[in-house]
XYZ file of N, CA and C in Angstrom:
675
model
N 63.958 -40.114 135.311
C 63.611 -40.947 135.682
C 65.076 -41.795 135.827
N 64.056 -42.523 136.684
C 65.728 -43.183 137.253
C 65.424 -45.029 136.419
N 67.098 -45.134 136.702
C 67.055 -46.273 135.716
C 67.421 -47.081 136.013
N 67.066 -49.010 136.553
C 68.224 -49.645 137.428
C 67.595 -51.440 137.132
N 67.296 -51.785 137.978
C 67.639 -53.207 137.576
C 66.088 -53.752 137.510
N 65.438 -54.613 138.177
C 63.940 -54.791 138.839
C 64.770 -55.717 139.774
N 65.800 -56.350 140.641
C 65.695 -56.953 141.359
C 65.009 -55.908 142.827
N 63.662 -56.290 143.796
C 63.829 -55.597 145.225
C 65.550 -56.148 145.748
N 65.566 -54.197 146.021
C 66.984 -54.019 146.994
C 66.511 -52.857 146.955
N 67.942 -52.257 147.473
C 69.110 -51.233 147.831
C 69.561 -51.109 146.511
N 69.886 -50.274 145.694
C 70.599 -49.976 145.038
C 71.594 -48.977 145.006
N 71.468 -47.985 145.876
C 72.744 -47.111 145.659
C 72.968 -46.466 147.520
N 73.801 -46.364 148.297
C 74.292 -45.224 149.234
C 75.411 -45.141 148.660
N 75.199 -43.897 150.700
C 76.589 -43.374 150.339
C 77.372 -41.960 151.697
N 78.074 -41.864 151.914
C 78.192 -41.039 152.999
C 79.048 -39.678 152.283
N 78.526 -38.979 152.990
C 78.456 -37.493 152.530
C 79.529 -36.652 153.576
N 80.588 -35.602 153.848
C 80.835 -34.674 154.551
C 79.955 -33.324 153.829
N 79.220 -32.692 154.351
C 78.405 -32.460 153.784
C 78.379 -31.818 152.574
N 78.210 -31.409 151.625
C 78.115 -31.920 150.255
C 79.044 -33.324 149.853
N 80.069 -33.398 150.503
C 81.111 -33.846 149.580
C 81.102 -35.249 149.842
N 80.634 -36.272 148.671
C 80.986 -37.534 148.952
C 82.004 -38.883 148.953
N 82.441 -39.051 150.523
C 83.024 -39.824 150.593
C 83.374 -41.429 150.344
N 82.085 -42.117 150.126
C 82.801 -42.812 150.093
C 80.659 -43.189 149.282
N 80.993 -44.590 148.087
C 79.492 -44.466 147.716
C 79.838 -46.344 147.457
N 78.683 -46.632 147.170
C 78.515 -48.141 146.420
C 77.397 -48.084 145.505
N 76.914 -48.818 144.563
C 76.206 -49.406 143.493
C 77.063 -50.477 142.850
N 75.129 -51.313 142.944
C 75.626 -52.084 141.660
C 74.441 -52.093 139.952
N 74.129 -50.911 140.223
C 72.770 -50.586 138.846
C 73.827 -49.603 138.372
N 73.201 -49.216 137.386
C 73.442 -47.948 136.197
C 72.255 -47.575 135.826
N 71.931 -45.675 136.207
C 71.302 -44.632 136.201
C 71.441 -43.374 136.799
N 70.160 -42.696 136.676
C 71.200 -41.609 137.157
C 70.956 -41.242 138.509
N 69.689 -41.806 138.653
C 69.915 -42.122 140.962
C 71.551 -41.696 142.095
N 72.494 -41.573 141.183
C 73.852 -40.410 141.663
C 73.497 -38.782 141.666
N 72.996 -38.802 141.340
C 72.992 -37.484 140.673
C 71.680 -36.841 141.170
N 70.539 -37.506 141.039
C 69.741 -37.181 141.544
C 69.708 -36.901 142.654
N 70.343 -38.066 144.034
C 70.595 -38.061 145.310
C 71.529 -36.752 145.564
N 72.383 -36.496 144.703
C 73.352 -35.469 145.096
C 72.835 -34.628 144.628
N 71.833 -34.090 144.186
C 71.291 -32.547 143.366
C 69.798 -32.553 145.084
N 69.681 -34.030 145.613
C 68.821 -33.572 147.460
C 69.443 -33.048 148.234
N 71.233 -33.524 148.550
C 71.858 -33.718 148.832
C 72.142 -31.946 148.546
N 72.555 -31.271 147.931
C 72.592 -29.886 148.190
C 71.816 -29.511 148.954
N 69.980 -29.149 148.696
C 69.245 -29.078 149.382
C 68.580 -29.698 150.553
N 69.679 -30.432 150.977
C 69.516 -30.484 152.549
C 69.772 -29.162 153.510
N 69.101 -29.321 154.875
C 69.874 -28.339 155.916
C 70.636 -29.264 156.373
N 71.429 -28.057 156.936
C 72.340 -28.892 157.965
C 72.090 -29.196 159.652
N 71.341 -29.362 160.181
C 70.361 -29.868 160.921
C 71.291 -31.456 161.241
N 70.375 -31.940 162.331
C 70.385 -33.359 162.328
C 69.087 -33.686 162.064
N 68.586 -34.466 161.039
C 67.863 -35.045 160.926
C 66.982 -35.872 159.581
N 66.359 -36.344 159.876
C 65.598 -38.062 158.587
C 65.213 -36.801 157.685
N 65.472 -36.953 156.665
C 64.229 -36.437 155.036
C 64.099 -37.768 153.905
N 63.269 -38.143 153.148
C 62.667 -38.670 152.334
C 62.685 -37.892 151.099
N 62.572 -38.418 150.145
C 62.383 -38.108 148.630
C 62.012 -39.552 147.985
N 60.501 -38.884 147.699
C 59.600 -39.988 146.486
C 59.829 -39.790 144.791
N 59.985 -40.845 144.110
C 60.697 -40.377 142.289
C 60.971 -41.191 142.260
N 60.225 -41.537 140.864
C 59.907 -43.023 139.980
C 59.832 -43.931 141.093
N 59.243 -44.574 141.688
C 59.240 -45.317 142.385
C 60.148 -45.924 142.124
N 60.779 -45.254 143.793
C 62.336 -45.035 144.145
C 62.459 -44.263 145.307
N 62.689 -44.794 146.466
C 62.580 -43.767 147.972
C 64.481 -43.073 147.880
N 64.594 -41.687 148.220
C 65.931 -41.282 148.508
C 65.816 -40.804 149.839
N 66.664 -41.625 150.287
C 66.469 -41.151 152.193
C 68.323 -41.376 153.056
N 67.526 -39.797 153.745
C 68.909 -39.355 154.109
C 68.571 -39.520 156.012
N 69.698 -39.567 156.406
C 69.781 -39.288 157.660
C 71.443 -38.156 157.464
N 71.111 -37.415 158.195
C 72.084 -35.881 158.568
C 72.421 -36.028 160.504
N 73.885 -36.101 160.359
C 74.061 -36.455 161.071
C 76.127 -35.828 162.086
N 75.575 -34.379 162.826
C 76.699 -33.709 163.089
C 77.249 -33.008 161.451
N 77.398 -32.710 160.803
C 77.706 -32.704 159.523
C 78.175 -33.893 158.161
N 77.085 -35.167 158.303
C 77.624 -35.563 157.877
C 76.326 -35.795 156.949
N 76.016 -36.151 155.659
C 75.216 -37.621 155.813
C 75.367 -38.604 155.189
N 73.911 -39.520 155.564
C 74.421 -41.082 155.319
C 73.258 -41.136 154.061
N 73.338 -42.170 152.922
C 72.151 -42.333 152.056
C 71.881 -42.970 151.743
N 70.610 -43.361 151.298
C 70.369 -44.948 150.728
C 69.049 -44.614 149.820
N 69.173 -45.062 148.365
C 68.158 -44.942 147.387
C 66.989 -46.678 147.485
N 66.449 -46.349 147.568
C 65.861 -48.306 147.343
C 64.520 -47.713 146.032
N 64.582 -49.667 145.987
C 62.758 -49.228 145.394
C 61.689 -49.463 146.037
N 60.816 -48.186 146.166
C 59.853 -47.395 146.701
C 59.570 -49.383 147.646
N 58.996 -50.295 147.183
C 58.083 -51.968 147.653
C 58.834 -51.711 148.940
N 60.288 -51.516 149.529
C 61.428 -51.446 151.051
C 60.883 -50.928 151.179
N 60.482 -51.088 152.073
C 59.533 -50.871 153.414
C 61.053 -49.388 153.967
N 59.705 -48.571 155.109
C 61.217 -47.751 155.315
C 61.762 -47.892 156.501
N 61.097 -48.797 157.646
C 62.265 -49.279 157.942
C 62.750 -49.737 157.932
N 63.147 -50.724 156.624
C 64.478 -50.888 156.467
C 65.602 -50.742 155.318
N 64.652 -49.695 155.410
C 66.011 -47.525 155.158
C 66.975 -47.679 156.217
N 65.818 -47.612 157.243
C 66.053 -45.862 158.508
C 67.227 -46.945 158.870
N 67.278 -48.560 158.961
C 67.519 -49.204 159.546
C 69.052 -49.221 158.939
N 68.707 -49.413 157.132
C 70.276 -49.484 156.693
C 70.738 -47.970 157.324
N 70.673 -47.039 157.094
C 70.857 -46.072 157.543
C 71.691 -46.019 158.768
N 70.737 -46.342 159.728
C 71.505 -46.492 161.662
C 72.753 -46.815 161.161
N 72.476 -48.043 160.939
C 73.995 -48.828 160.702
C 75.161 -48.496 160.267
N 74.341 -47.554 159.192
C 75.724 -46.900 158.294
C 75.973 -46.479 158.889
N 75.550 -45.183 159.334
C 76.619 -44.289 160.751
C 76.664 -44.569 161.722
N 76.626 -45.490 162.223
C 77.502 -46.050 163.029
C 78.682 -47.041 163.218
N 78.657 -48.219 162.247
C 80.028 -48.797 161.521
C 81.051 -47.090 160.924
N 80.444 -46.631 160.142
C 81.250 -45.258 160.015
C 81.952 -44.352 161.021
N 81.311 -44.002 162.171
C 81.375 -43.385 163.495
C 83.089 -44.488 163.545
N 82.539 -45.917 163.469
C 83.414 -46.640 164.861
C 84.772 -45.903 163.911
N 84.962 -46.209 162.947
C 86.127 -46.550 161.708
C 86.358 -44.592 161.337
N 86.010 -44.393 160.902
C 86.560 -42.633 161.652
C 86.047 -41.627 162.603
N 85.352 -42.616 163.431
C 85.804 -41.216 164.444
C 86.606 -41.275 164.898
N 87.466 -41.108 164.875
C 89.004 -40.266 165.392
C 89.265 -39.121 164.311
N 88.454 -38.530 163.427
C 88.659 -37.727 162.561
C 89.536 -37.790 161.375
N 89.533 -38.910 161.042
C 90.279 -39.465 159.558
C 89.655 -38.591 158.413
N 87.826 -38.809 158.577
C 86.712 -38.403 157.830
C 86.751 -37.424 157.379
N 87.614 -36.115 158.580
C 86.670 -34.466 158.193
C 87.608 -33.691 157.357
N 88.972 -35.067 157.030
C 89.592 -33.797 155.650
C 90.203 -34.982 154.840
N 88.722 -36.184 154.672
C 89.464 -36.806 153.830
C 88.544 -36.434 152.533
N 89.325 -36.791 151.351
C 89.388 -36.188 150.007
C 87.964 -36.817 149.785
N 87.243 -36.108 147.796
C 86.705 -36.444 147.750
C 86.128 -38.450 147.256
N 85.215 -39.433 147.558
C 85.661 -40.308 147.158
C 86.895 -41.855 148.030
N 87.405 -40.554 148.436
C 88.616 -41.521 148.721
C 88.389 -42.531 149.686
N 87.750 -42.389 150.261
C 87.330 -43.273 151.447
C 86.926 -44.900 150.317
N 85.889 -44.484 148.839
C 85.535 -45.787 147.977
C 86.415 -47.036 148.304
N 87.303 -47.413 148.782
C 87.961 -48.597 148.168
C 87.896 -49.451 149.462
N 87.941 -48.955 151.655
C 87.680 -49.196 152.042
C 85.981 -49.368 153.068
N 85.862 -48.698 152.366
C 84.024 -48.181 153.344
C 82.962 -48.714 152.062
N 83.649 -48.868 150.392
C 82.956 -49.171 149.518
C 82.210 -50.490 149.569
N 82.835 -51.389 150.309
C 82.361 -52.777 150.711
C 81.807 -52.961 151.470
N 81.755 -51.921 152.729
C 81.082 -52.549 153.681
C 79.569 -51.530 153.808
N 79.459 -50.661 152.652
C 78.160 -49.952 152.464
C 77.331 -51.595 151.882
N 78.732 -52.387 150.528
C 77.617 -53.773 150.098
C 77.169 -54.365 151.043
N 77.891 -54.337 152.095
C 77.733 -55.396 153.224
C 76.979 -55.397 154.119
N 76.160 -53.730 154.427
C 75.327 -53.319 155.516
C 73.667 -53.378 154.110
N 74.196 -53.003 153.124
C 72.316 -53.126 152.456
C 72.604 -54.884 152.101
N 73.441 -55.700 151.807
C 72.625 -56.891 151.645
C 72.123 -57.860 153.348
N 73.072 -56.725 154.086
C 72.480 -57.990 155.624
C 71.162 -57.311 155.776
N 70.384 -56.217 155.703
C 69.051 -55.349 155.940
C 68.507 -55.791 154.835
N 68.211 -56.206 153.764
C 67.569 -57.012 152.749
C 67.572 -58.454 153.119
N 67.854 -59.344 153.853
C 68.714 -60.311 154.096
C 67.694 -61.140 154.766
N 67.663 -59.271 155.819
C 66.991 -60.102 157.564
C 65.026 -58.821 157.662
N 64.939 -57.660 156.746
C 64.491 -57.274 155.930
C 62.858 -57.215 157.291
N 62.538 -59.042 157.227
C 61.774 -60.071 158.127
C 61.165 -58.693 159.455
N 62.504 -59.619 159.915
C 62.890 -58.748 161.080
C 62.981 -57.893 161.987
N 63.531 -57.000 160.642
C 63.768 -55.404 160.546
C 62.709 -54.883 161.041
N 61.406 -55.257 160.532
C 59.950 -54.706 160.174
C 59.281 -55.290 161.576
N 59.688 -56.133 162.851
C 58.591 -55.919 163.357
C 59.896 -56.201 164.806
N 60.574 -55.788 164.263
C 61.310 -54.998 165.621
C 61.157 -53.642 165.485
N 61.254 -53.014 164.798
C 60.845 -52.078 164.549
C 59.281 -51.816 164.839
N 58.945 -52.342 164.570
C 57.128 -52.490 165.162
C 57.299 -52.565 166.921
N 57.813 -53.300 167.494
C 57.885 -53.303 169.204
C 58.626 -51.671 169.207
N 59.685 -51.384 169.046
C 59.847 -49.967 169.683
C 59.277 -48.934 169.570
N 57.829 -48.622 168.186
C 57.212 -48.028 168.271
C 55.950 -48.498 169.003
N 55.935 -50.163 169.449
C 54.839 -49.797 170.291
C 55.200 -49.816 172.024
N 56.833 -49.308 172.296
C 57.239 -49.472 174.049
C 57.427 -47.869 173.591
N 57.602 -47.164 172.718
C 57.896 -45.689 172.523
C 56.569 -45.304 172.875
N 55.372 -45.971 172.053
C 54.087 -45.227 172.690
C 53.155 -45.531 173.623
N 53.782 -46.662 174.059
C 53.377 -46.565 175.874
C 54.067 -45.693 176.917
N 55.780 -45.143 176.181
C 56.389 -44.284 176.796
C 55.573 -42.638 176.793
N 55.123 -42.958 176.048
C 54.260 -41.970 175.545
C 53.107 -41.441 175.891
N 52.545 -42.460 176.256
C 51.403 -42.531 177.004
C 51.908 -41.839 178.585
N 52.637 -42.680 179.012
C 53.375 -42.769 180.344
C 54.013 -41.661 180.680
N 54.554 -40.633 179.931
C 54.818 -39.041 180.090
C 53.269 -38.432 180.031
N 52.520 -38.325 179.539
C 51.318 -37.909 179.438
C 50.873 -38.165 180.526
N 51.157 -38.671 180.876
C 49.857 -39.049 182.165
C 50.681 -38.644 183.208
N 52.033 -38.452 183.533
C 52.674 -38.041 184.489
C 52.655 -36.142 183.815
N 52.992 -35.781 182.732
C 52.650 -34.784 183.143
C 51.663 -34.090 182.901
N 50.333 -34.648 183.150
C 48.735 -34.470 183.306
C 48.764 -34.556 185.137
N 49.722 -35.375 185.335
C 49.483 -35.595 186.920
C 49.955 -34.095 187.737
N 51.348 -33.167 187.026
C 51.723 -32.262 187.244
C 51.221 -31.208 187.486
N 50.112 -31.221 186.293
C 49.825 -30.138 185.449
C 48.420 -30.106 187.156
N 48.057 -31.057 187.460
C 46.996 -30.606 188.607
C 47.562 -30.096 189.481
N 48.584 -30.092 189.785
C 49.875 -30.263 191.011
C 50.089 -31.769 191.753
N 49.765 -32.683 191.047
C 50.666 -34.047 192.018
C 51.144 -34.239 191.164
N 53.032 -33.434 192.247
C 53.822 -34.303 192.080
C 54.135 -35.869 192.446
N 55.287 -35.983 191.854
C 55.041 -37.862 192.193
C 55.886 -37.727 193.852
N 55.714 -37.272 194.823
C 56.025 -37.625 195.585
C 54.570 -38.211 196.452
N 53.504 -36.965 195.640
C 51.916 -37.841 195.854
C 51.250 -38.807 195.617
N 51.611 -38.523 194.331
C 51.407 -39.984 193.754
C 52.177 -41.096 194.722
N 53.425 -41.263 194.884
C 53.513 -42.269 195.729
C 52.864 -42.282 197.238
N 52.372 -40.733 198.291
C 51.927 -41.352 199.157
C 50.449 -41.490 198.793
N 50.224 -41.461 197.767
C 48.921 -41.610 197.668
C 48.355 -43.421 196.952
N 49.863 -44.180 196.374
C 49.677 -45.700 195.572
C 49.379 -45.997 197.232
N 51.162 -45.840 198.375
C 50.757 -46.000 199.817
C 49.621 -46.151 200.264
N 48.534 -44.661 200.234
C 47.306 -45.253 201.278
C 46.411 -46.493 200.376
N 46.334 -46.135 198.950
C 45.973 -47.890 198.634
C 45.855 -48.633 199.245
N 47.310 -49.066 198.507
C 47.571 -49.975 199.170
C 46.880 -50.342 200.770
N 47.345 -49.526 201.930
C 47.172 -49.972 203.057
C 45.177 -49.383 203.333
N 44.521 -48.850 202.771
C 43.125 -48.842 202.414
C 42.827 -50.803 201.958
N 43.753 -50.648 200.851
C 43.370 -52.602 200.337
C 43.682 -53.013 201.549
N 44.617 -53.277 202.301
C 44.482 -54.330 203.274
C 43.753 -53.970 204.512
N 43.821 -52.241 204.593
C 42.579 -52.967 205.859
C 41.147 -53.477 205.372
N 40.604 -53.043 203.698
C 39.263 -53.682 203.629
C 39.526 -55.250 203.808
N 40.800 -55.944 203.514
C 40.735 -57.199 203.555
C 41.019 -57.514 204.696
N 41.366 -57.088 205.508
C 40.997 -57.762 207.173
C 40.198 -57.868 207.688
N 39.391 -56.482 207.606
C 37.553 -56.022 207.461
C 36.866 -57.308 206.575
N 36.678 -57.289 205.068
C 36.424 -58.154 204.493
C 36.645 -59.658 205.315
N 37.493 -59.750 206.352
C 37.731 -61.854 206.590
C 37.014 -61.640 207.672
N 36.964 -60.602 208.585
C 36.440 -60.010 209.958
C 34.731 -60.830 210.143
N 34.289 -59.450 208.468
C 33.158 -59.791 208.119
C 32.840 -61.173 207.637
N 33.717 -62.035 207.356
C 32.816 -63.771 206.890
C 33.530 -64.079 208.063
N 33.899 -64.118 209.029
C 34.554 -65.271 209.984
C 32.730 -65.056 211.471
N 33.060 -63.273 211.026
C 31.136 -63.251 212.490
C 30.558 -64.217 210.682
N 29.685 -64.036 209.639
C 28.287 -64.601 209.493
C 29.187 -66.223 209.382
N 30.237 -66.527 209.542
C 30.740 -68.557 210.041
C 29.877 -68.461 211.404
N 30.007 -67.549 211.827
C 29.834 -67.836 213.518
C 28.873 -67.951 213.342
N 27.690 -67.446 212.539
C 25.956 -66.043 212.799
C 25.562 -67.418 212.292
N 25.784 -67.865 210.986
C 24.932 -69.496 209.909
C 25.687 -70.556 211.687
N 26.446 -70.723 211.762
C 26.850 -71.548 212.922
C 25.864 -71.563 214.181
N 25.433 -70.160 214.670
C 24.726 -70.854 215.484
C 23.537 -70.723 215.580
N 22.924 -70.378 214.060
C 21.796 -70.703 213.790
C 21.243 -72.274 213.655
N 22.529 -72.919 212.353
C 22.470 -73.899 212.353
C 22.276 -75.145 213.790
N 23.576 -74.177 214.315
C 22.819 -74.943 215.652
C 21.442 -75.055 216.740
N 20.834 -73.675 216.807
C 19.565 -73.314 217.408
C 18.699 -74.233 216.104
N 18.925 -74.389 214.863
C 17.727 -75.184 214.551
C 17.872 -76.949 214.796
N 19.450 -77.315 215.218
C 19.761 -78.691 215.259
C 19.183 -78.801 216.456
N 19.225 -77.754 217.594
C 18.731 -77.834 219.013
C 17.092 -78.470 219.017
N 16.119 -77.083 218.252
C 14.803 -77.389 217.809
C 14.401 -79.063 217.786
N 14.960 -78.832 216.636
C 14.550 -80.508 216.404
C 15.020 -81.778 217.110
N 15.916 -81.465 217.777
C 16.478 -82.158 218.528
C 14.551 -82.654 219.613
N 15.030 -81.453 220.196
C 13.961 -81.321 221.363
C 12.388 -81.760 219.671
N 11.883 -81.490 219.451
C 11.247 -82.020 218.999
C 10.906 -83.354 219.118
N 12.080 -84.436 218.243
C 12.369 -85.489 218.359
C 11.958 -86.353 219.932
N 12.433 -85.442 221.058
C 12.708 -86.048 222.262
C 11.454 -85.668 221.893
N 10.510 -84.717 222.231
C 8.935 -84.257 222.166
C 7.734 -85.447 221.974
N 8.481 -86.249 220.088
C 7.320 -87.010 219.787
C 7.851 -88.080 220.417
N 9.167 -88.607 220.207
C 9.268 -89.582 221.408
C 8.436 -89.852 223.147
N 8.794 -88.985 223.682
C 7.619 -88.859 224.636
C 6.588 -89.585 224.895
N 6.061 -88.864 223.643
C 4.536 -88.506 223.849
C 3.895 -90.197 223.647
N 4.845 -90.868 222.559
C 4.849 -92.417 221.967
C 5.553 -92.615 222.882
N 5.879 -92.390 223.713
C 6.281 -93.575 224.968
C 4.961 -93.582 225.667
N 4.584 -92.839 226.100
C 2.954 -92.621 226.894
C 2.018 -93.347 226.505
N 1.691 -92.530 225.441
C 1.049 -93.933 224.283
C 0.895 -94.926 224.532
N 2.498 -95.478 224.623
C 2.542 -97.408 224.540
C 2.096 -97.689 225.938
N 2.482 -97.469 226.691
C 2.119 -97.797 227.898
C 0.969 -97.527 228.640
N -0.243 -96.368 228.347
C -1.811 -96.223 228.494
C -2.859 -97.374 227.521
N -2.258 -97.500 226.513
C -2.232 -98.987 225.906
C -2.342 -100.621 226.246
N -0.947 -101.222 227.871
C -1.251 -101.563 227.936
C -1.321 -101.831 229.784
């Protein structure tokens, strides 16, 4: 059983080369380092991510180029927060030890200088957990849209429609839209002229009728005299 305090946080993290832990940090007591080490022994060497659950805790691993980055968290801490911590831990470690020093470092020999970095990164992601979750949601949406676009392109390619053909179709559709717009304008103008012709014809007829009535009235008036 993992035994730690009651507060919600990331509780243990380490960086290992293969199965040799180079630096670690925790403020809690318990057997979670032993469980994490057991998990480390069973991980493959390929670049990948793994998460194990045990006693309301998650053991999260990021494997990259022979190095393993781990964080143990309460299960109430979102997976996105743990993964963000591991990404930051990997990038910071690469910047500090990318020159090869870590390749020959002894077990836990980097504790003094890199342990505080692990602590700082833990505190940062916990303090910004809400922002990290929102950012990861946006990234997931962008990734989903990207996958849909790639899938559509792949389907188009499967139908024999390469990018050039798609571009030509887009140009043709644009030209057709312009022609339709011009044609619509001509039709509207023609209808306007026809409507005006009808209105003018009706007006002329009305004027003639008025004139006829007026002449008739005048003639009747003269006859009365």
